[in-house]
CSV table of C-alpha atoms in Angstrom, one decimal:
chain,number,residue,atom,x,y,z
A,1306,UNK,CA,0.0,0.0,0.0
A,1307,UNK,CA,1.9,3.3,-0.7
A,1308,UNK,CA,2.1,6.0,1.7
A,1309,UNK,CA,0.6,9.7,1.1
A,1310,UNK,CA,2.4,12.0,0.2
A,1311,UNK,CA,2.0,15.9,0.6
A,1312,UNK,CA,2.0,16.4,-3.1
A,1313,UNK,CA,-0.6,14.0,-3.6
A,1314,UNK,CA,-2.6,15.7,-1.6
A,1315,UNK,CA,-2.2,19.3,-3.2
A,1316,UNK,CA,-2.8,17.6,-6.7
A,1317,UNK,CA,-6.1,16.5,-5.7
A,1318,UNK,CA,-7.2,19.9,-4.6
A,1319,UNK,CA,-5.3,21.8,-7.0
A,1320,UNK,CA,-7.2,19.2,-9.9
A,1321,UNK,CA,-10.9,19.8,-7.7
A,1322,UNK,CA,-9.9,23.8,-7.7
A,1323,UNK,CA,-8.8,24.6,-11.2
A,1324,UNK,CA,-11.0,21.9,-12.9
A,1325,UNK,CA,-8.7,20.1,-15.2
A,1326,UNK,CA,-5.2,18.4,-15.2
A,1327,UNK,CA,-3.6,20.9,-17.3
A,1328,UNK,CA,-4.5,23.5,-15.2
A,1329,UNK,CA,-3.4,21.9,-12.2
A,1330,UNK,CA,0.1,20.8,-13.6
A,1331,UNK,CA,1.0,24.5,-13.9
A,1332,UNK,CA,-0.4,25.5,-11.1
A,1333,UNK,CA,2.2,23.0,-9.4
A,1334,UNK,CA,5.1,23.3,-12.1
A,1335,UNK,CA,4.8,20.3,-13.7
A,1336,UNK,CA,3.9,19.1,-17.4
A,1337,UNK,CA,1.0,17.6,-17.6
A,1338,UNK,CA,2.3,14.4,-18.6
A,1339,UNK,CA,4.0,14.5,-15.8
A,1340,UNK,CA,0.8,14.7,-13.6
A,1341,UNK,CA,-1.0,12.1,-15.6
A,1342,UNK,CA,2.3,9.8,-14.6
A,1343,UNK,CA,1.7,11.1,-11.0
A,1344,UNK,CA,-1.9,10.4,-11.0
A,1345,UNK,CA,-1.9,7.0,-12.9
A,1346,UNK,CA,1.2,5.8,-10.1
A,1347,UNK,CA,-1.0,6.8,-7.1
A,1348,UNK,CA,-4.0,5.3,-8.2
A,1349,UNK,CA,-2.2,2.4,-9.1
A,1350,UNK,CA,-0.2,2.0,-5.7
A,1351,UNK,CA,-3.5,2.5,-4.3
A,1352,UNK,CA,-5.5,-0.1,-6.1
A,1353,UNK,CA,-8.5,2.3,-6.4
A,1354,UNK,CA,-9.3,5.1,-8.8
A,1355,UNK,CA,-10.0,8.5,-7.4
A,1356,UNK,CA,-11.7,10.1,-10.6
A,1357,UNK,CA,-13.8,9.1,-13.3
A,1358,UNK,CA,-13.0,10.3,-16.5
A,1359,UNK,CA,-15.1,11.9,-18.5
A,1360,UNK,CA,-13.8,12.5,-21.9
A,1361,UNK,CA,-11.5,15.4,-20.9
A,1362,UNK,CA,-13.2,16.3,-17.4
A,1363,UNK,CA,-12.5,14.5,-14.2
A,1364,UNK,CA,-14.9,13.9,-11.7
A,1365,UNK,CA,-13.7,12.8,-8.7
A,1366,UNK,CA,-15.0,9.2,-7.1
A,1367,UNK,CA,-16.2,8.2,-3.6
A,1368,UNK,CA,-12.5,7.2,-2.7
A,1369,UNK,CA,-11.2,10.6,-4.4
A,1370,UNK,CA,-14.2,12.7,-2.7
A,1371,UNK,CA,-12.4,11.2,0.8
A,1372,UNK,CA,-9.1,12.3,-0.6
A,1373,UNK,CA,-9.7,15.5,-0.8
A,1374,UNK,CA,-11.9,16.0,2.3
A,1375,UNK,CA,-8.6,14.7,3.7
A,1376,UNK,CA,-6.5,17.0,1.8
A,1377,UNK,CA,-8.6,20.2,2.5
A,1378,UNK,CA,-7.8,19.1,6.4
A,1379,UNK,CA,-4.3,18.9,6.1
A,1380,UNK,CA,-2.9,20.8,3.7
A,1381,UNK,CA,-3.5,24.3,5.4
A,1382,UNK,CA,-2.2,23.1,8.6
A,1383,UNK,CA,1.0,21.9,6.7
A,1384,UNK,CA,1.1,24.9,4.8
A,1385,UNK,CA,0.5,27.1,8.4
A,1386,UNK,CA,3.7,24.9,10.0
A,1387,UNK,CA,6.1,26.0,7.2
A,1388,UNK,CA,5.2,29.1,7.5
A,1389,UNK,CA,5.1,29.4,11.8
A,1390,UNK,CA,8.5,27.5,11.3
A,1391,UNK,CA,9.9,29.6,8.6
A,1392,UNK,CA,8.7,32.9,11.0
A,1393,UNK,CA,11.1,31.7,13.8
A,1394,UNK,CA,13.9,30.9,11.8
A,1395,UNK,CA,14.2,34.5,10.8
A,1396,UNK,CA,13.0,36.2,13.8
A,1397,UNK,CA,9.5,36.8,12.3
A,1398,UNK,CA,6.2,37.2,14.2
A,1399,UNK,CA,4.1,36.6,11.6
A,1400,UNK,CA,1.0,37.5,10.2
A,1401,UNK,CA,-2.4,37.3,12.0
A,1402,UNK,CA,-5.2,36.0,9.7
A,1403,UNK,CA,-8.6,37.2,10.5
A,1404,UNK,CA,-12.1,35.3,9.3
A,1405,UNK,CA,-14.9,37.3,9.4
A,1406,UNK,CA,-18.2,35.6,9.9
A,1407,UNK,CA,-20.1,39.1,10.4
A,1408,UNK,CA,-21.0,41.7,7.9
A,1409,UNK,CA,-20.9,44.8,9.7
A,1410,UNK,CA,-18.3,43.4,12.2
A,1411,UNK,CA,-15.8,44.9,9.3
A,1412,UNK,CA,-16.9,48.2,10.1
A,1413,UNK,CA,-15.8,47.5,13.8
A,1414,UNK,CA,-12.6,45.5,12.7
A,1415,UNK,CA,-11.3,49.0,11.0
A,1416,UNK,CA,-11.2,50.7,14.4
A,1417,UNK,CA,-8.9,48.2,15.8
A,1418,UNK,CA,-6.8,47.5,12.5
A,1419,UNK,CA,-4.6,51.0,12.6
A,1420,UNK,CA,-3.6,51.0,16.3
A,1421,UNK,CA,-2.7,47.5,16.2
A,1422,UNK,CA,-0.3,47.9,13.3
A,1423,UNK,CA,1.0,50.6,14.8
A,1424,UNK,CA,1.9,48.9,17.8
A,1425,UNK,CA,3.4,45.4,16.1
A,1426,UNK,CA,5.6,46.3,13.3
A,1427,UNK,CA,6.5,42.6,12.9
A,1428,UNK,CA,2.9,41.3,12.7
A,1429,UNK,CA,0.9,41.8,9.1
A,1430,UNK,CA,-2.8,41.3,9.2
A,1431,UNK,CA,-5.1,39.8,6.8
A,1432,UNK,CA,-8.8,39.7,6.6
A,1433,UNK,CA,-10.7,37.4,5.2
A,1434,UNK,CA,-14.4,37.3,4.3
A,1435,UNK,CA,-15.0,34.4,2.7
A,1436,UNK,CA,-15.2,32.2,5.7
A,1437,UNK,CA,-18.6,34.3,6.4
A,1438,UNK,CA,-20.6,31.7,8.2
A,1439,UNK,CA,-18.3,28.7,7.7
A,1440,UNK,CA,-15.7,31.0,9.9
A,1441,UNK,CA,-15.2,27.4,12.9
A,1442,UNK,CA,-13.8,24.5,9.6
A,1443,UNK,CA,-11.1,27.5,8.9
A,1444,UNK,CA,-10.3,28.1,12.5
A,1445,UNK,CA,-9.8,25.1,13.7
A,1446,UNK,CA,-8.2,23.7,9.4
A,1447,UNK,CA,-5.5,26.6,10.3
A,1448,UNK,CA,-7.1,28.4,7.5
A,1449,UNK,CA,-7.5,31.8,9.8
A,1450,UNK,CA,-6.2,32.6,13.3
A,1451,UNK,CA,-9.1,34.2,14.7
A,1452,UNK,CA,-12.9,34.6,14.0
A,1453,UNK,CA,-14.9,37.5,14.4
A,1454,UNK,CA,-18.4,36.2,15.2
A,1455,UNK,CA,-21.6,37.4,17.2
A,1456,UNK,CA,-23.0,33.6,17.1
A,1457,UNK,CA,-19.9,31.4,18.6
A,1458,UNK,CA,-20.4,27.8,18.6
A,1459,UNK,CA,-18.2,26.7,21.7
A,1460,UNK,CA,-15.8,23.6,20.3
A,1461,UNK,CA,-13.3,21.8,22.4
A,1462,UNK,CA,-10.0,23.1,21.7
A,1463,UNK,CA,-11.2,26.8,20.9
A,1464,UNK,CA,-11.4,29.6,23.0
A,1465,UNK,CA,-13.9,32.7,22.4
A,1466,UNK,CA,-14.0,35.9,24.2
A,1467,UNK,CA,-16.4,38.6,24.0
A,1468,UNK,CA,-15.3,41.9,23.2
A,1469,UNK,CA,-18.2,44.6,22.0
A,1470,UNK,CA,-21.2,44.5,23.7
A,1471,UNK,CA,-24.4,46.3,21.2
A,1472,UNK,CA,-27.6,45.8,21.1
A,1473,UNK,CA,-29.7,45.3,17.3
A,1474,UNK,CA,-32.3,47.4,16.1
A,1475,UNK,CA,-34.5,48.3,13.6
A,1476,UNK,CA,-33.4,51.2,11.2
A,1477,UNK,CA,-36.4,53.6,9.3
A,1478,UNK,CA,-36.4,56.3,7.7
A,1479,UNK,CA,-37.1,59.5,9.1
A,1480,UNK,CA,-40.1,59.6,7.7
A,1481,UNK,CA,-41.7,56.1,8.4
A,1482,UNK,CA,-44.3,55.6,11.0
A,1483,UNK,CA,-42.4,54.2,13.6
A,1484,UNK,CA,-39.4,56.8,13.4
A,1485,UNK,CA,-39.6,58.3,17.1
A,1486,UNK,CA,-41.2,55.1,18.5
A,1487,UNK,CA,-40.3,53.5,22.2
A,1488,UNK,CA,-39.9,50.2,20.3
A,1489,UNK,CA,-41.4,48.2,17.9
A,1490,UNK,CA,-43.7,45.2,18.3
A,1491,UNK,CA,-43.2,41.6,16.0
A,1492,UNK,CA,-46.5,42.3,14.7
A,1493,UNK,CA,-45.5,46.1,13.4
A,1494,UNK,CA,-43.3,44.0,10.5
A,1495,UNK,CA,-45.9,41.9,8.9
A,1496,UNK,CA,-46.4,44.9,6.3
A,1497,UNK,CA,-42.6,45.9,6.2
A,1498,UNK,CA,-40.3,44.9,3.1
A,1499,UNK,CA,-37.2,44.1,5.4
A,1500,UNK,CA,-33.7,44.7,4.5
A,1501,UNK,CA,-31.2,42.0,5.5
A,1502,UNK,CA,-27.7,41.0,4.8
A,1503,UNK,CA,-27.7,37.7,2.3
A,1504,UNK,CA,-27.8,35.1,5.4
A,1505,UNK,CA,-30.5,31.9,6.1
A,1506,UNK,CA,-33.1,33.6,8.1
A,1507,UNK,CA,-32.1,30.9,10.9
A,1508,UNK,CA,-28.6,33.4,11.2
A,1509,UNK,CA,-30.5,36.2,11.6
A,1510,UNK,CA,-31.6,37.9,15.0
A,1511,UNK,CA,-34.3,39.7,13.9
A,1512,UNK,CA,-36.0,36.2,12.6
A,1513,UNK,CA,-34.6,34.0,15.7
A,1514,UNK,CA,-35.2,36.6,18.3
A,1515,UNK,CA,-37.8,38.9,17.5
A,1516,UNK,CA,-40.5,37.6,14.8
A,1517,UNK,CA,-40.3,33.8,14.5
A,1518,UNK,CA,-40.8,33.5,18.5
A,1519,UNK,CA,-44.1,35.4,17.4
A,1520,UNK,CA,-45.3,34.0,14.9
A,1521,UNK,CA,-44.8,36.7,12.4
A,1522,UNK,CA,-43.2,37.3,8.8
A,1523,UNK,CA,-42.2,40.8,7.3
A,1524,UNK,CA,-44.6,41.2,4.1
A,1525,UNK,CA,-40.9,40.9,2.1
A,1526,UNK,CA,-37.5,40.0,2.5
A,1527,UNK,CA,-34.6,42.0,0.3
A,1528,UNK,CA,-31.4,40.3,0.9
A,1529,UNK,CA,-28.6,43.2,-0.1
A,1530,UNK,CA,-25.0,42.4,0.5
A,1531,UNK,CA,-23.5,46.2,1.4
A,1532,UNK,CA,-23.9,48.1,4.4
A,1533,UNK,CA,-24.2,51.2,2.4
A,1534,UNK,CA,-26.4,50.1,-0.1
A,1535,UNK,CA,-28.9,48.5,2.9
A,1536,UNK,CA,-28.9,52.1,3.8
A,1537,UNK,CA,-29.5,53.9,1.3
A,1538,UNK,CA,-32.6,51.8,0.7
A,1539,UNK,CA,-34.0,52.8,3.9
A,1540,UNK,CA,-33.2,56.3,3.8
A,1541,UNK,CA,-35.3,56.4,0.4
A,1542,UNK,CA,-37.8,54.7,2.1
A,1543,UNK,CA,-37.4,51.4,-0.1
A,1544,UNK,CA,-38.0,49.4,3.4
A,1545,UNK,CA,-36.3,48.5,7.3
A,1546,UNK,CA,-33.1,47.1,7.7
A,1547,UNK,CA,-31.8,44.9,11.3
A,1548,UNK,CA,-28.7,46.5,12.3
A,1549,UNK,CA,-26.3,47.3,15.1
A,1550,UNK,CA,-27.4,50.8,17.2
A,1551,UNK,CA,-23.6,51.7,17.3
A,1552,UNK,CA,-23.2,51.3,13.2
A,1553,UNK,CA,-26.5,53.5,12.7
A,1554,UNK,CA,-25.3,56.3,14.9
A,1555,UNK,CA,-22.1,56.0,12.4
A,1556,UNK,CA,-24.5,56.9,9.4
A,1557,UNK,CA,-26.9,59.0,10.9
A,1558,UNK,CA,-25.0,62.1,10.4
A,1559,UNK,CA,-25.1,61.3,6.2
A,1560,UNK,CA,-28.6,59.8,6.2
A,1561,UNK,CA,-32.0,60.5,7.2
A,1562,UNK,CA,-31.9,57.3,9.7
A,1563,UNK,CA,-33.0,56.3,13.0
A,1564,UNK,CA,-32.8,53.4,14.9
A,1565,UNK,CA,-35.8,52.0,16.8
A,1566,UNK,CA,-35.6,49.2,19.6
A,1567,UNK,CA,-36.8,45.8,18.8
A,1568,UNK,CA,-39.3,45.2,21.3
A,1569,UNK,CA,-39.5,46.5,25.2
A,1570,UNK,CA,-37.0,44.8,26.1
A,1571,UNK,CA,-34.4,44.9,22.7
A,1572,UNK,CA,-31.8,42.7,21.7
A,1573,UNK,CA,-28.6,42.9,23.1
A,1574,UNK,CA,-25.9,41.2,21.3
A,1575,UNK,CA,-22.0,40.9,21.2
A,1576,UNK,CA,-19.1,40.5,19.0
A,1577,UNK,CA,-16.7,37.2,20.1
A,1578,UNK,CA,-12.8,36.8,18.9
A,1579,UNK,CA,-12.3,33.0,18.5
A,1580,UNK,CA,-9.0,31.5,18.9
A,1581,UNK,CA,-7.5,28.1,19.0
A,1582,UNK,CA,-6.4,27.3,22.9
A,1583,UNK,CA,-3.1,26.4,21.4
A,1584,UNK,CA,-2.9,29.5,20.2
A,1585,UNK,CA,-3.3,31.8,23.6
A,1586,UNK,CA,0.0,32.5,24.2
A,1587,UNK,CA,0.9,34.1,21.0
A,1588,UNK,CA,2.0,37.2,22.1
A,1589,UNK,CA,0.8,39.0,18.9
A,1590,UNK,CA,-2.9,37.0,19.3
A,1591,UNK,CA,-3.1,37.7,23.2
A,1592,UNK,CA,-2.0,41.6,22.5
A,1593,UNK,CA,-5.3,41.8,20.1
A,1594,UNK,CA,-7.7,40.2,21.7
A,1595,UNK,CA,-6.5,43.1,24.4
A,1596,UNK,CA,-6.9,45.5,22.3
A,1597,UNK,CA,-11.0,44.8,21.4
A,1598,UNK,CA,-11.1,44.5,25.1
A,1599,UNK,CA,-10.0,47.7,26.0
A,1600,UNK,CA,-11.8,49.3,22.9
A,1601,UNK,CA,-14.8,48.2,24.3
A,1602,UNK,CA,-14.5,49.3,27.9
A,1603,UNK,CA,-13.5,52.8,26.2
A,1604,UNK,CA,-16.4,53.2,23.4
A,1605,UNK,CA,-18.6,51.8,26.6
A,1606,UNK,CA,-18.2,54.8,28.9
A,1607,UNK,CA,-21.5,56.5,28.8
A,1608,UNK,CA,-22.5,55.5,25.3
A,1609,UNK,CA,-25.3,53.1,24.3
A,1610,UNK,CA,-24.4,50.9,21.8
């Protein structure tokens, strides 16, 4: 039985990513007969085929689907080691890679971006939004180093931490009927076109923790993916968007906005940095997590957010 290799396992995802031998074999610098050899050894060695071929397209088998399942475990974390190891060697402390599982959690990310560069020269930063509700596989598949979520799922070997407390509300226009109100009851939304970032209604508070519990249903739902754009709707009075109270007071001084509570008693939430336990004593890691911390307490004092 031959023994994986890790270049086996990139060729299976590079061949799943970029669709074709050809294209995989460059991406790897090889030729592709060179692959083909690679891929007819392997399967070979392993007495099992891992794609079906199609005329010129590959579709990957039950055995090959396993393969790369495997290889979209490992790889990363490979990759990761290199590069932790190749940090040390030359006095490096790295880059911190940040998943995003939050839309307007960027917003909130940009406040803490510029002071923390400024205070570790050695340490680059990258965000990354694609992991926007799939944020815990790339945490814990070394994909990211942290995750910026307000919905943690706790997992052993992970460690989340608040660090912004806000509470979600309703945004109108100035003119809409419920601009000025105390709050706003489940029932109010059954004739509102509601504005939402493109997530399952299942990820959303207002939906979990405001109208299903009631029974109700907005008369329409407009997924729109942009901040700016969700606001503009409602300041031309196209319908009501869910947002944080802090990022409304943020526009309120360009738009004709205003926030109203969701119900008497509102809906506090609060932004979590995930980390991997193993990962706690990074110095770099520990210093931001500090840093939300401390942003908090400050943009706290006397403010409600």
């Amino acid at each position: 039985m031959a023994i994986l290799e890790r270049n086996h396992l990139v060729m299976i995802r590079d061949v799943e990513q970029y669709g074709s031998l050809t294209a995989a074999a460059e991406r790897m610098h090889l030729t592709p007969s060179a692959l083909s050899h690679m891929v007819r050894k392997l399967e070979g060695q392993l007495g099992i085929a891992i794609w079906h071929r199609e005329g010129r397209s590959l579709r990957l088998t039950q055995a090959g689907e396993y393969l790369l399942a495997v290889a979209n475990r490992l790889v990363p974390q490979l990759n990761h080691a290199e590069e932790r190891l190749r940090q040390f060697a030359q006095g490096e402390r790295g880059a911190l890679r940040i998943g995003m599982e939050c839309h307007p959690c960027y917003q909130w990310l940009l406040k803490l971006v510029a002071p923390y560069l400024a205070a570790w020269p050695a340490v680059d930063v990258d965000v990354r939004q694609k992991f926007q509700f799939g944020g815990l596989g790339a945490l814990f598949g070394y994909e990211i180093d942290m995750l910026v979520t307000p919905d943690p799922l706790y997992k052993p070997g992970l460690h989340f931490e608040p660090v912004f407390d806000y509470e979600q509300v309703l945004v109108v226009n100035a003119a809409h009927p419920l601009s000025g109100a105390a709050y706003v009851r489940p029932e109010q939304m059954a004739d509102e076109v509601l504005i939402t970032y493109p997530v399952a209604t299942d990820r959303l508070d207002i939906y979990t923790q405001f109208l299903t519990p009631a029974g109700i249903a907005p008369k329409r739902h407009m997924p729109i993916e942009t901040t700016d754009i969700m606001l503009q709707m409602v300041a031309s009075g196209r319908g009501a968007a869910a947002l944080p109270r802090w990022l409304v007071h943020e526009y309120a001084d360009k738009l004709d906005i205003t926030p109203v509570r969701l119900g008497k008693q509102g809906v506090a939430k609060q932004i979590f940095v995930g980390i991997r336990e193993a990962d706690a004593d990074i110095d770099y890691i520990r210093a931001f997590v500090a840093l939300a911390r401390a942003h908090r307490d400050e943009q706290g004092k006397g403010t409600d957010y």
